[in-house]
Structures are given as C-alpha cells and as structure tokens.
C-alpha cells in the first residue's frame, strides 16, 4: 500500500498565504489614497470658498473635519480589526471612504461637504492600522523591518504628493474632481483586496472591555479644540 499523497495545509482557520507583494500592492493603494486626501484639499480651499461664498476659516473645516474624524477612529482601529477581522474592516473603511468621496464631489453646500469629509476621515482612519497589521501577518519575521518600511513609505508619500495632485486637478478641471478621482481607485483597491487578501484567525473580542466613554470624551475634546 503506497504512502498517501500530501495535500496542501488547508486546516480550519489557516488560509493559504498569498504572494506578499500582491498583498502589499492591494492594501497600499487604498491607504495611499487616504493619506493623499489629508492634504489634497488644501490647495483647493480658495475654490471651495468661491463656490459656496464662505469665509476662508469656514472652508478650512473641510480639512479640519477630515483630520478630527481620522484621529478619533485611530484608537478604535485595533479593536475593530480584532473584533471583526482585519480584511473586513479594511474593506468597510475603503467602502466608506470611496462613498464619502462621491458625496463630497457632489456636495451642494459647505455643511454637506464638511460632513462628507468627516465620513471620509472615518473611513481613512482604519486603513493605515489595518495595512500595518496585515503586512506584519504576511511578511515572515526576518522581513518585518521591510514591511514596516513599506508602510512608512506610504504614510510619507501620500501627504507629500497631495498638494501637487490637488493643484493639478484643480487647475485643469474643478475642485470636485479631487474627490471623484478616488472613485475608480477605490473600486480597484476594493477588488484587489477582495481577491488577494486572506482573512486570518482572530481571537474573540468582548464589547464589555472597550472604553466607549473615553473615546467619546476624546472625540468631544478634539471637536472643541
């Protein structure tokens, strides 16, 4: 009787690891888009001001709302990933960001634009932490430094090219295309994540251990500052 052939390790909860470079490309695209939007609107503020007939300080809330929402959601990202799965949270964040980009592009008034930007920030705030976690799970221990470097590069490149890209789009089209440009990129990134990323096992996380009061107070403090 011959020895049984060895089958791939497909045990429960142990997904087959995809190519690490494909994983990096899939999740870095969405994260890069989120970091670009930190600064891409800054150069378009005069155009936003002229469109809605508001003061510069009011138009600046389109940037402030994004940053506040992003900072508020950051402490939640690790808990959300542990509770619902890093791939799922990344996809939801990417979907929220992309949908909010459309709402920002068609905003009929400044309050709607500010609300859409805040929603954008909530979506973008989970992308970076989830990418970092997914990269650490994907790369072997010897290449953890490389994974961290790739993540850091995305964080640096996005805010750097944001003003350049925003200025070019505003000069050649309108400020609304700063947001519309996110739609095809977001759809591409979402498709890549769905096809390439594999969800790893996660521990059961309880709601009782989460500091909702602390997060609420932090959000209120940031909004009031």
PDB file of C-alpha atoms in Angstrom, residues 37-119:
ATOM      1  CA  UNK A  37      -6.603  63.191   0.993  1.00  0.00           C
ATOM      2  CA  UNK A  38      -5.073  64.595   4.181  1.00  0.00           C
ATOM      3  CA  UNK A  39      -3.513  67.418   2.170  1.00  0.00           C
ATOM      4  CA  UNK A  40      -5.035  67.303  -1.307  1.00  0.00           C
ATOM      5  CA  UNK A  41      -7.860  69.705  -0.424  1.00  0.00           C
ATOM      6  CA  UNK A  42      -5.621  72.430   0.991  1.00  0.00           C
ATOM      7  CA  UNK A  43      -4.765  73.964  -2.372  1.00  0.00           C
ATOM      8  CA  UNK A  44      -8.428  73.912  -3.422  1.00  0.00           C
ATOM      9  CA  UNK A  45      -9.765  75.845  -0.418  1.00  0.00           C
ATOM     10  CA  UNK A  46      -9.968  79.169  -2.304  1.00  0.00           C
ATOM     11  CA  UNK A  47     -12.042  77.465  -4.993  1.00  0.00           C
ATOM     12  CA  UNK A  48     -14.306  75.866  -2.384  1.00  0.00           C
ATOM     13  CA  UNK A  49     -14.667  79.265  -0.741  1.00  0.00           C
ATOM     14  CA  UNK A  50     -15.647  80.886  -4.049  1.00  0.00           C
ATOM     15  CA  UNK A  51     -18.130  78.122  -4.922  1.00  0.00           C
ATOM     16  CA  UNK A  52     -20.085  78.385  -1.690  1.00  0.00           C
ATOM     17  CA  UNK A  53     -19.446  82.051  -0.923  1.00  0.00           C
ATOM     18  CA  UNK A  54     -17.984  81.452   2.548  1.00  0.00           C
ATOM     19  CA  UNK A  55     -15.017  82.735   4.525  1.00  0.00           C
ATOM     20  CA  UNK A  56     -11.640  81.018   4.398  1.00  0.00           C
ATOM     21  CA  UNK A  57     -11.996  79.909   8.022  1.00  0.00           C
ATOM     22  CA  UNK A  58     -15.273  78.170   7.182  1.00  0.00           C
ATOM     23  CA  UNK A  59     -13.844  76.470   4.094  1.00  0.00           C
ATOM     24  CA  UNK A  60     -10.908  75.253   6.195  1.00  0.00           C
ATOM     25  CA  UNK A  61     -13.298  72.984   8.073  1.00  0.00           C
ATOM     26  CA  UNK A  62     -13.219  70.658   5.069  1.00  0.00           C
ATOM     27  CA  UNK A  63      -9.661  69.795   6.147  1.00  0.00           C
ATOM     28  CA  UNK A  64     -10.240  70.007   9.893  1.00  0.00           C
ATOM     29  CA  UNK A  65     -13.245  67.670   9.849  1.00  0.00           C
ATOM     30  CA  UNK A  66     -11.244  65.039   7.976  1.00  0.00           C
ATOM     31  CA  UNK A  67      -8.355  65.183  10.445  1.00  0.00           C
ATOM     32  CA  UNK A  68     -10.578  65.097  13.538  1.00  0.00           C
ATOM     33  CA  UNK A  69     -12.509  62.077  12.275  1.00  0.00           C
ATOM     34  CA  UNK A  70      -9.286  60.307  11.312  1.00  0.00           C
ATOM     35  CA  UNK A  71      -7.719  60.875  14.733  1.00  0.00           C
ATOM     36  CA  UNK A  72     -10.882  59.806  16.562  1.00  0.00           C
ATOM     37  CA  UNK A  73     -11.154  56.485  14.727  1.00  0.00           C
ATOM     38  CA  UNK A  74      -7.462  55.579  15.054  1.00  0.00           C
ATOM     39  CA  UNK A  75      -7.677  54.254  18.647  1.00  0.00           C
ATOM     40  CA  UNK A  76     -10.650  52.126  17.596  1.00  0.00           C
ATOM     41  CA  UNK A  77      -8.892  50.530  14.638  1.00  0.00           C
ATOM     42  CA  UNK A  78      -7.067  47.803  16.551  1.00  0.00           C
ATOM     43  CA  UNK A  79     -10.179  46.763  18.443  1.00  0.00           C
ATOM     44  CA  UNK A  80     -12.289  46.781  15.270  1.00  0.00           C
ATOM     45  CA  UNK A  81      -9.752  44.588  13.470  1.00  0.00           C
ATOM     46  CA  UNK A  82      -9.632  42.103  16.329  1.00  0.00           C
ATOM     47  CA  UNK A  83     -13.415  42.014  16.680  1.00  0.00           C
ATOM     48  CA  UNK A  84     -14.498  41.840  13.044  1.00  0.00           C
ATOM     49  CA  UNK A  85     -11.403  40.824  11.073  1.00  0.00           C
ATOM     50  CA  UNK A  86      -8.724  43.000   9.536  1.00  0.00           C
ATOM     51  CA  UNK A  87      -9.685  42.323   5.937  1.00  0.00           C
ATOM     52  CA  UNK A  88     -13.351  43.067   6.603  1.00  0.00           C
ATOM     53  CA  UNK A  89     -12.589  46.285   8.487  1.00  0.00           C
ATOM     54  CA  UNK A  90     -10.200  47.395   5.742  1.00  0.00           C
ATOM     55  CA  UNK A  91     -12.825  46.776   3.071  1.00  0.00           C
ATOM     56  CA  UNK A  92     -15.523  48.592   5.053  1.00  0.00           C
ATOM     57  CA  UNK A  93     -13.186  51.534   5.642  1.00  0.00           C
ATOM     58  CA  UNK A  94     -12.319  51.629   1.962  1.00  0.00           C
ATOM     59  CA  UNK A  95     -16.006  51.498   1.008  1.00  0.00           C
ATOM     60  CA  UNK A  96     -16.872  54.303   3.437  1.00  0.00           C
ATOM     61  CA  UNK A  97     -14.002  56.407   2.130  1.00  0.00           C
ATOM     62  CA  UNK A  98     -14.947  55.871  -1.513  1.00  0.00           C
ATOM     63  CA  UNK A  99     -18.654  56.524  -0.926  1.00  0.00           C
ATOM     64  CA  UNK A 100     -17.880  59.657   1.067  1.00  0.00           C
ATOM     65  CA  UNK A 101     -15.639  60.841  -1.773  1.00  0.00           C
ATOM     66  CA  UNK A 102     -18.615  60.730  -4.114  1.00  0.00           C
ATOM     67  CA  UNK A 103     -20.751  62.636  -1.609  1.00  0.00           C
ATOM     68  CA  UNK A 104     -18.026  65.265  -1.249  1.00  0.00           C
ATOM     69  CA  UNK A 105     -17.752  65.634  -5.009  1.00  0.00           C
ATOM     70  CA  UNK A 106     -21.471  66.303  -5.447  1.00  0.00           C
ATOM     71  CA  UNK A 107     -21.893  68.330  -2.233  1.00  0.00           C
ATOM     72  CA  UNK A 108     -24.412  71.148  -2.847  1.00  0.00           C
ATOM     73  CA  UNK A 109     -23.344  73.142   0.221  1.00  0.00           C
ATOM     74  CA  UNK A 110     -20.425  73.571   2.585  1.00  0.00           C
ATOM     75  CA  UNK A 111     -22.071  71.730   5.540  1.00  0.00           C
ATOM     76  CA  UNK A 112     -22.672  68.708   3.303  1.00  0.00           C
ATOM     77  CA  UNK A 113     -19.057  68.850   2.120  1.00  0.00           C
ATOM     78  CA  UNK A 114     -17.789  69.038   5.697  1.00  0.00           C
ATOM     79  CA  UNK A 115     -19.961  66.085   6.728  1.00  0.00           C
ATOM     80  CA  UNK A 116     -18.713  64.060   3.752  1.00  0.00           C
ATOM     81  CA  UNK A 117     -15.130  64.913   4.627  1.00  0.00           C
ATOM     82  CA  UNK A 118     -15.687  63.750   8.208  1.00  0.00           C
ATOM     83  CA  UNK A 119     -17.074  60.482   6.842  1.00  0.00           C
TER      84      UNK A 119
END
